Tab-separated table of C-alpha atoms in Angstrom:
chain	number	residue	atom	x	y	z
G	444	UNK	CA	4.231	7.984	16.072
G	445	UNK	CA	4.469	4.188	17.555
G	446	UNK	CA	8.245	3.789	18.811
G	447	UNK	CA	10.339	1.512	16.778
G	448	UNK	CA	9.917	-1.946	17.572
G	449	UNK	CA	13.145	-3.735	18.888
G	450	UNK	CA	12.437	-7.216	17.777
G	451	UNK	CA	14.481	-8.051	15.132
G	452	UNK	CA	13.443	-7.593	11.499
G	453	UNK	CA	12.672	-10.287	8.978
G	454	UNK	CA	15.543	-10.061	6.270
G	455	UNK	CA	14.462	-7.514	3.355
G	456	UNK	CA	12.137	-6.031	5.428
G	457	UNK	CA	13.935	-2.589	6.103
G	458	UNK	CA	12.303	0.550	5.115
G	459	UNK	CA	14.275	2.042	2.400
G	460	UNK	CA	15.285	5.653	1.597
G	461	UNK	CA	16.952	7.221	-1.742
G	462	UNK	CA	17.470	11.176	-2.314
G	463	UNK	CA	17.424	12.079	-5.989
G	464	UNK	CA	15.501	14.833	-7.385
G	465	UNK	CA	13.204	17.172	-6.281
G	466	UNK	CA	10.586	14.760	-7.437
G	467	UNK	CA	9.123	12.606	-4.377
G	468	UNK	CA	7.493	8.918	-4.209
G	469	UNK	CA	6.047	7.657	-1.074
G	470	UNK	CA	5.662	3.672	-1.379
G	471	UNK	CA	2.985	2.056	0.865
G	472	UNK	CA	3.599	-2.010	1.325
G	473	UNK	CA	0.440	-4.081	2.477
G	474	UNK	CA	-1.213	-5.753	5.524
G	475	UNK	CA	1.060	-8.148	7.090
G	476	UNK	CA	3.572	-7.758	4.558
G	477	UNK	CA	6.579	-5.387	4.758
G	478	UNK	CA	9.188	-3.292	2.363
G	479	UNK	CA	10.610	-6.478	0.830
G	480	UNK	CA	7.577	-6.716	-1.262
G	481	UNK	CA	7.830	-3.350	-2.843
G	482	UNK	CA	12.007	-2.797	-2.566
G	483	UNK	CA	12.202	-4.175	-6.518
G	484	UNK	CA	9.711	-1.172	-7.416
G	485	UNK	CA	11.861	1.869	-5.155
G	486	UNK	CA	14.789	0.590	-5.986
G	487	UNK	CA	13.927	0.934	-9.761
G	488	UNK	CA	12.060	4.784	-9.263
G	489	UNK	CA	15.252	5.707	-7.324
G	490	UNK	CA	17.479	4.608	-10.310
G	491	UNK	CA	15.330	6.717	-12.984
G	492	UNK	CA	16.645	9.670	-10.105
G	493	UNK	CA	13.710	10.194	-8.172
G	494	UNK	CA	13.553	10.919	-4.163
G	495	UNK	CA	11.948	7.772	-2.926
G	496	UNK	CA	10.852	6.782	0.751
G	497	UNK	CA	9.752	3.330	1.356
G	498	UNK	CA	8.717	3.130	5.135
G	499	UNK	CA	8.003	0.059	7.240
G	500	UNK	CA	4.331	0.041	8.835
G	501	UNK	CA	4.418	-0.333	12.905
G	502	UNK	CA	4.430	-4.003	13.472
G	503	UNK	CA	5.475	-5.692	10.010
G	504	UNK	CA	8.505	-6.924	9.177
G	505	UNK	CA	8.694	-9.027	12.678
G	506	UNK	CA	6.444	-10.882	14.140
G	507	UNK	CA	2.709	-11.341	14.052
G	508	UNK	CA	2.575	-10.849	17.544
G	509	UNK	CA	4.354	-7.445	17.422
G	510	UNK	CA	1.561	-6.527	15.187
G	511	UNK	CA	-1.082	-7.025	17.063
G	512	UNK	CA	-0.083	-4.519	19.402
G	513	UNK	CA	-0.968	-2.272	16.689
G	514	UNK	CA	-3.672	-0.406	14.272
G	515	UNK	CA	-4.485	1.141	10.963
G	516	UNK	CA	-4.416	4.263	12.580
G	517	UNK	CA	-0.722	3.416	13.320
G	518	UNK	CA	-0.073	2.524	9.676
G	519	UNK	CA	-1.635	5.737	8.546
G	520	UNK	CA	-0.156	7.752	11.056
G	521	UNK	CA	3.500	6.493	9.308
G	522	UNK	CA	2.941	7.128	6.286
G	523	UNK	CA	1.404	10.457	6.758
G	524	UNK	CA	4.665	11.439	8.848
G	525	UNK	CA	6.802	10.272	5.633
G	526	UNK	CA	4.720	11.965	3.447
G	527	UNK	CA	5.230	15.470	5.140
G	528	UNK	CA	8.874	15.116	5.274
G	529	UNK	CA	8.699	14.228	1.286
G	530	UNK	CA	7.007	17.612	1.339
G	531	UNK	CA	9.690	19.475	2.876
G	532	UNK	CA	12.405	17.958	0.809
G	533	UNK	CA	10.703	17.627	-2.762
G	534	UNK	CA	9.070	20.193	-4.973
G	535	UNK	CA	6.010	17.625	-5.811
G	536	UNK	CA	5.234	14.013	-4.395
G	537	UNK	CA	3.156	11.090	-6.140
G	538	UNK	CA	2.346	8.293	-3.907
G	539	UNK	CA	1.709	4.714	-4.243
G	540	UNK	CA	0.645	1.211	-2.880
G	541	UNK	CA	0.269	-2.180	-2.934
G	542	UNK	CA	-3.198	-4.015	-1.371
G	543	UNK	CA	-3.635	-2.292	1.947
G	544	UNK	CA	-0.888	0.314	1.139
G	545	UNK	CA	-3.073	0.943	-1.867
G	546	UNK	CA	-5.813	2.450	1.530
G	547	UNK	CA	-3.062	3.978	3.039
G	548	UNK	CA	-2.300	6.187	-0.385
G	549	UNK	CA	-5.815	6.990	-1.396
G	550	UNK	CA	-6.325	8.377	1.962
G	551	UNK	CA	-3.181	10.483	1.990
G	552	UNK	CA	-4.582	11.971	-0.980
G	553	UNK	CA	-7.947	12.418	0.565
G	554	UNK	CA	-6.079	14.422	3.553
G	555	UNK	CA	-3.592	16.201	1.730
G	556	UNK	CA	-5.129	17.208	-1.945
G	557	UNK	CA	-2.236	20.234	-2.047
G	558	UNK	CA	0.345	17.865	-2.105
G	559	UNK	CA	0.060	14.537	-3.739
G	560	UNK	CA	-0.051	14.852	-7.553
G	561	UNK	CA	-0.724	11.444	-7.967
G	562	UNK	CA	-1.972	8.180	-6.880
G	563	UNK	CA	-0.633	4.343	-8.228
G	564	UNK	CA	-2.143	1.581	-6.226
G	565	UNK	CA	-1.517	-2.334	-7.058
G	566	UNK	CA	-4.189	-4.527	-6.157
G	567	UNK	CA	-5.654	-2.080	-3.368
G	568	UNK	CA	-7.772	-3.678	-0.539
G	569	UNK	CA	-10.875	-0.988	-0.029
G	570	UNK	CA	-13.158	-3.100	1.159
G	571	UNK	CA	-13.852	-6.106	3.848
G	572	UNK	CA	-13.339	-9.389	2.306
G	573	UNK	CA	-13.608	-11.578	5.422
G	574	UNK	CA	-16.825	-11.043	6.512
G	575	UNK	CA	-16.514	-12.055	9.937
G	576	UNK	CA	-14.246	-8.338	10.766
G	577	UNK	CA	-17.008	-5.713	11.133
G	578	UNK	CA	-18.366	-8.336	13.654
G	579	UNK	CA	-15.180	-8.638	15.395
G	580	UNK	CA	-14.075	-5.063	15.204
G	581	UNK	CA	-16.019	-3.522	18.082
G	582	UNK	CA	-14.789	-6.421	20.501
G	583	UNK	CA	-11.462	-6.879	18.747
G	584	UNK	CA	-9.665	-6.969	22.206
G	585	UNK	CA	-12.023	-9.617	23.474
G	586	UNK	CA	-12.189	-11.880	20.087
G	587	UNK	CA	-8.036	-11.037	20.361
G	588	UNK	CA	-7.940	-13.104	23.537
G	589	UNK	CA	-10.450	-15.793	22.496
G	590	UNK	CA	-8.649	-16.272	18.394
G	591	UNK	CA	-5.389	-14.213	18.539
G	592	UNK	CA	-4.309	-14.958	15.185
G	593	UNK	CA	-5.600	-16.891	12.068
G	594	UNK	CA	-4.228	-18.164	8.931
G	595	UNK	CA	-2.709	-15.623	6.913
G	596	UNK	CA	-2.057	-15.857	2.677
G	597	UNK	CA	1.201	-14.579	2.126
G	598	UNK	CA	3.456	-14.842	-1.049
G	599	UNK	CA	0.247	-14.933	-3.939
G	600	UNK	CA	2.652	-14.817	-6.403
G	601	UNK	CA	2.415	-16.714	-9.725
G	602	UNK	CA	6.289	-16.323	-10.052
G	603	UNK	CA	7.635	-19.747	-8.336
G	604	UNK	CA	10.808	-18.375	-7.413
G	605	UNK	CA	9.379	-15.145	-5.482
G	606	UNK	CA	7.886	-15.210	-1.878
G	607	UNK	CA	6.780	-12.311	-0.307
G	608	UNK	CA	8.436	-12.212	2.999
G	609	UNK	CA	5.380	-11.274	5.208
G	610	UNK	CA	3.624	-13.054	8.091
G	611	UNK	CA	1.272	-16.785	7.877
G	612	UNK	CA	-0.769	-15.432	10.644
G	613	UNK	CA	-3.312	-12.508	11.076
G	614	UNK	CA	-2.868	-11.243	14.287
G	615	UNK	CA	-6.775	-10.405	15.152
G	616	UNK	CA	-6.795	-7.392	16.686
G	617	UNK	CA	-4.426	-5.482	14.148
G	618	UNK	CA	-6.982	-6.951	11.297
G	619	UNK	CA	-10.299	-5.906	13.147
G	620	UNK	CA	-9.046	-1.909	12.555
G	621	UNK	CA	-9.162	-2.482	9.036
G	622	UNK	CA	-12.813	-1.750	8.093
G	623	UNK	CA	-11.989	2.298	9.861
G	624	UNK	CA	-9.385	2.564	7.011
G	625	UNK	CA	-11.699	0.979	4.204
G	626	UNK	CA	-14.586	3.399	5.431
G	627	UNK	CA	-12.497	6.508	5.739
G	628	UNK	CA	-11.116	6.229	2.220
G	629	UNK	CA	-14.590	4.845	1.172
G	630	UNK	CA	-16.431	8.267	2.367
G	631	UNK	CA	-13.345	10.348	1.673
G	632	UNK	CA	-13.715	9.287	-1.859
G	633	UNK	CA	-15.985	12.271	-3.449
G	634	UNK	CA	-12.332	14.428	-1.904
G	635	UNK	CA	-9.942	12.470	-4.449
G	636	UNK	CA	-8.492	15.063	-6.838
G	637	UNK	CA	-5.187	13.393	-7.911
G	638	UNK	CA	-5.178	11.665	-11.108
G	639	UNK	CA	-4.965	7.356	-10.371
G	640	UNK	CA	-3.204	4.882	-11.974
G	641	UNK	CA	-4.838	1.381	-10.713
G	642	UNK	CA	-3.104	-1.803	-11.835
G	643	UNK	CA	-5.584	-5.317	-10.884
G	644	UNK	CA	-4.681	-8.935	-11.324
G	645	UNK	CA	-7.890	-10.927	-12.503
G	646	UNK	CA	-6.082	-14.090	-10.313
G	647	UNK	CA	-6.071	-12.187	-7.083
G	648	UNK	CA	-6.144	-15.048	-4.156
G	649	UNK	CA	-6.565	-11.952	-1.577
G	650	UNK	CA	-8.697	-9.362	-2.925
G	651	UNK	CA	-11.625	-9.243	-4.560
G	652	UNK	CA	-13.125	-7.436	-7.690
G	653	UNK	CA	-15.515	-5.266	-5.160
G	654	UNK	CA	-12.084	-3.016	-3.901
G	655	UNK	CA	-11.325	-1.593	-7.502
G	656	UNK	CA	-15.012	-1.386	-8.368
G	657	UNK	CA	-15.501	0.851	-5.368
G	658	UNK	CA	-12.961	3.087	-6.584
G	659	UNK	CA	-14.152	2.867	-10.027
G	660	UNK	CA	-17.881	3.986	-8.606
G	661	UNK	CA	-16.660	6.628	-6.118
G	662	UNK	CA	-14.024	8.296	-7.505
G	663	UNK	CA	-15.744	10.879	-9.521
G	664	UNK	CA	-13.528	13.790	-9.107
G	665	UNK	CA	-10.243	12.600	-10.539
G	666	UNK	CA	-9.400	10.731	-13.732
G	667	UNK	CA	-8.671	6.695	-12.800
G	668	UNK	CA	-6.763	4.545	-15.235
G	669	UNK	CA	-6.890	0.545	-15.147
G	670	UNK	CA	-4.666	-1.711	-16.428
G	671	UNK	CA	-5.018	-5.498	-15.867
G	672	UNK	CA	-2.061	-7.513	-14.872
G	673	UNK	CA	-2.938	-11.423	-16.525
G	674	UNK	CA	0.248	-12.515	-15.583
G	675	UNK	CA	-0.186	-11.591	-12.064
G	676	UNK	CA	-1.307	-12.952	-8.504
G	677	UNK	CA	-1.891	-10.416	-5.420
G	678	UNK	CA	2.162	-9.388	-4.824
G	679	UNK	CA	1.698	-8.281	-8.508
G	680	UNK	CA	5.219	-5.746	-7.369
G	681	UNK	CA	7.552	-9.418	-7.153
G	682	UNK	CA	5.416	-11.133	-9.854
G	683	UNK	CA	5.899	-11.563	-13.572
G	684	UNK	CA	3.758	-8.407	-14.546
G	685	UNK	CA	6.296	-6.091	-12.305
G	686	UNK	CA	8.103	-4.395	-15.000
G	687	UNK	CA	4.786	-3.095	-16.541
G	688	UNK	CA	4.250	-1.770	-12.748
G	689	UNK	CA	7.358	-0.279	-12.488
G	690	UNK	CA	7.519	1.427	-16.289
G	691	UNK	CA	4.279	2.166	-16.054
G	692	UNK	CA	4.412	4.431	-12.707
G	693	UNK	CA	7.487	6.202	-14.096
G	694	UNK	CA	6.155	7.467	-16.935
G	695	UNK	CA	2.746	8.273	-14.624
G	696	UNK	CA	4.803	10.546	-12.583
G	697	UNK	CA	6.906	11.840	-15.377
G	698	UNK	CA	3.707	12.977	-17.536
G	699	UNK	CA	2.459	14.677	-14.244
G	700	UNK	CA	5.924	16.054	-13.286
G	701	UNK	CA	5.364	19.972	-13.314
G	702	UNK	CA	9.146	20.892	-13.505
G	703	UNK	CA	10.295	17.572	-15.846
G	704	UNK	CA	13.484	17.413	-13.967
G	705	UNK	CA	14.771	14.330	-12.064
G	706	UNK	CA	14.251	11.841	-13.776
G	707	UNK	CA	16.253	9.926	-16.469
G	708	UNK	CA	15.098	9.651	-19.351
């Protein structure tokens, strides 16, 4: 695992832990964004008593240029370690993500089918939307040096009083990994066995329709549920549709819950 950066952390963007029950939820954030975005939705699974881990991805949460020392491999290798210690400590674990983090927990339950019982993903980013990053990615460290960052489109939120907290520039060479993690979880898909619950905002300024048709196409092993949030932009977790979110993946992980202890009812 990446060591922990030293560079100070935006404000709200520290990981966030919560023991409760032997029920287990690993939260994912997104590309570029950190914990702040999804500390409403923890904070709310750790009051129904659940055991909730919120981790911060390698580079987010400081600066763009702190990122772009790293790569999804990095990101995945994070939330893999948190979802192994969930293991240990909980009888069952049910993951879930927002955008990228939405990736991040599809492939965890590619990888580790005895041990996720279930998948929620928010808006989940499977699939290359700027174009121009397969091109890049084989000479990320050269188009690094020539463009190291671009213009990035934090806070979509419809909700005028939230912002996301997450970085206006895309460091280069931490974006031009993406398209490994969209293909792994794109070929890994066939392997999904946990049950997903898929929430997608129409008004998405980030990503596309393609991501959550992908998933809708591939993921022939499991049963997928979608609900649409109108009310919604990307950062559907600070945005007026978050309660339906939040409710929604309770009683997800409560129906699935084998010992229906641990959470309040």
């Amino acid at each position: 695992m990446r060591p922990t950066s030293a560079i100070p952390l935006i404000p709200g963007a520290d990981p966030y832990s919560h023991t409760g029950s032997g029920v287990g939820v690993l939260l994912c954030h997104g590309f570029t964004g950190s914990p702040y975005s999804m500390r409403p939705w923890a904070e709310y699974l750790a009051r129904a008593g659940l055991t909730v881990e919120l981790p911060r991805l390698p580079g987010h949460g400081t600066t763009w240029q702190d990122m772009a020392t790293t790569t999804s491999d990095d990101w995945y290798a994070e939330v893999e370690a948190a979802l192994l210690d969930l293991a240990h400590r909980c009888d069952e674990v049910h993951v879930m993500g927002l955008s990228m983090g939405g990736a991040l927990t599809l492939r965890l339950a590619q990888e580790h089918p005895d041990i996720v019982r279930g998948v929620v993903v928010v808006n989940p980013s499977l699939t290359v939307e700027d174009h121009r990053l397969p091109i890049i990615a084989p000479i990320r460290h050269l188009a690094a040096r020539l463009m190291p960052s671009t213009p990035g489109l934090s806070s979509d939120v419809a909700l005028e009083t939230a912002t996301e907290g997450g970085y206006d520039r895309v460091p280069t060479a931490a974006a031009a990994t993406l398209p490994k993690l969209w293909r792994a979880v794109q070929d890994g898909m066939s392997g999904l066995r946990a049950p997903v619950l898929a929430y997608r905002s129409p008004q998405d300024h980030v990503v596309g329709p393609d991501s959550l048709r992908i998933l809708a196409k591939r993921a022939v092993n499991t049963r997928l549920t979608i609900h649409l949030l109108h009310d919604s932009y990307h950062v559907a977790t600070l945005d007026h549709d978050a309660a339906t979110i939040f409710e929604g993946s309770l009683a997800f992980v409560r129906e699935r819950s084998r010992s229906g202890e641990g959470t309040d009812r």
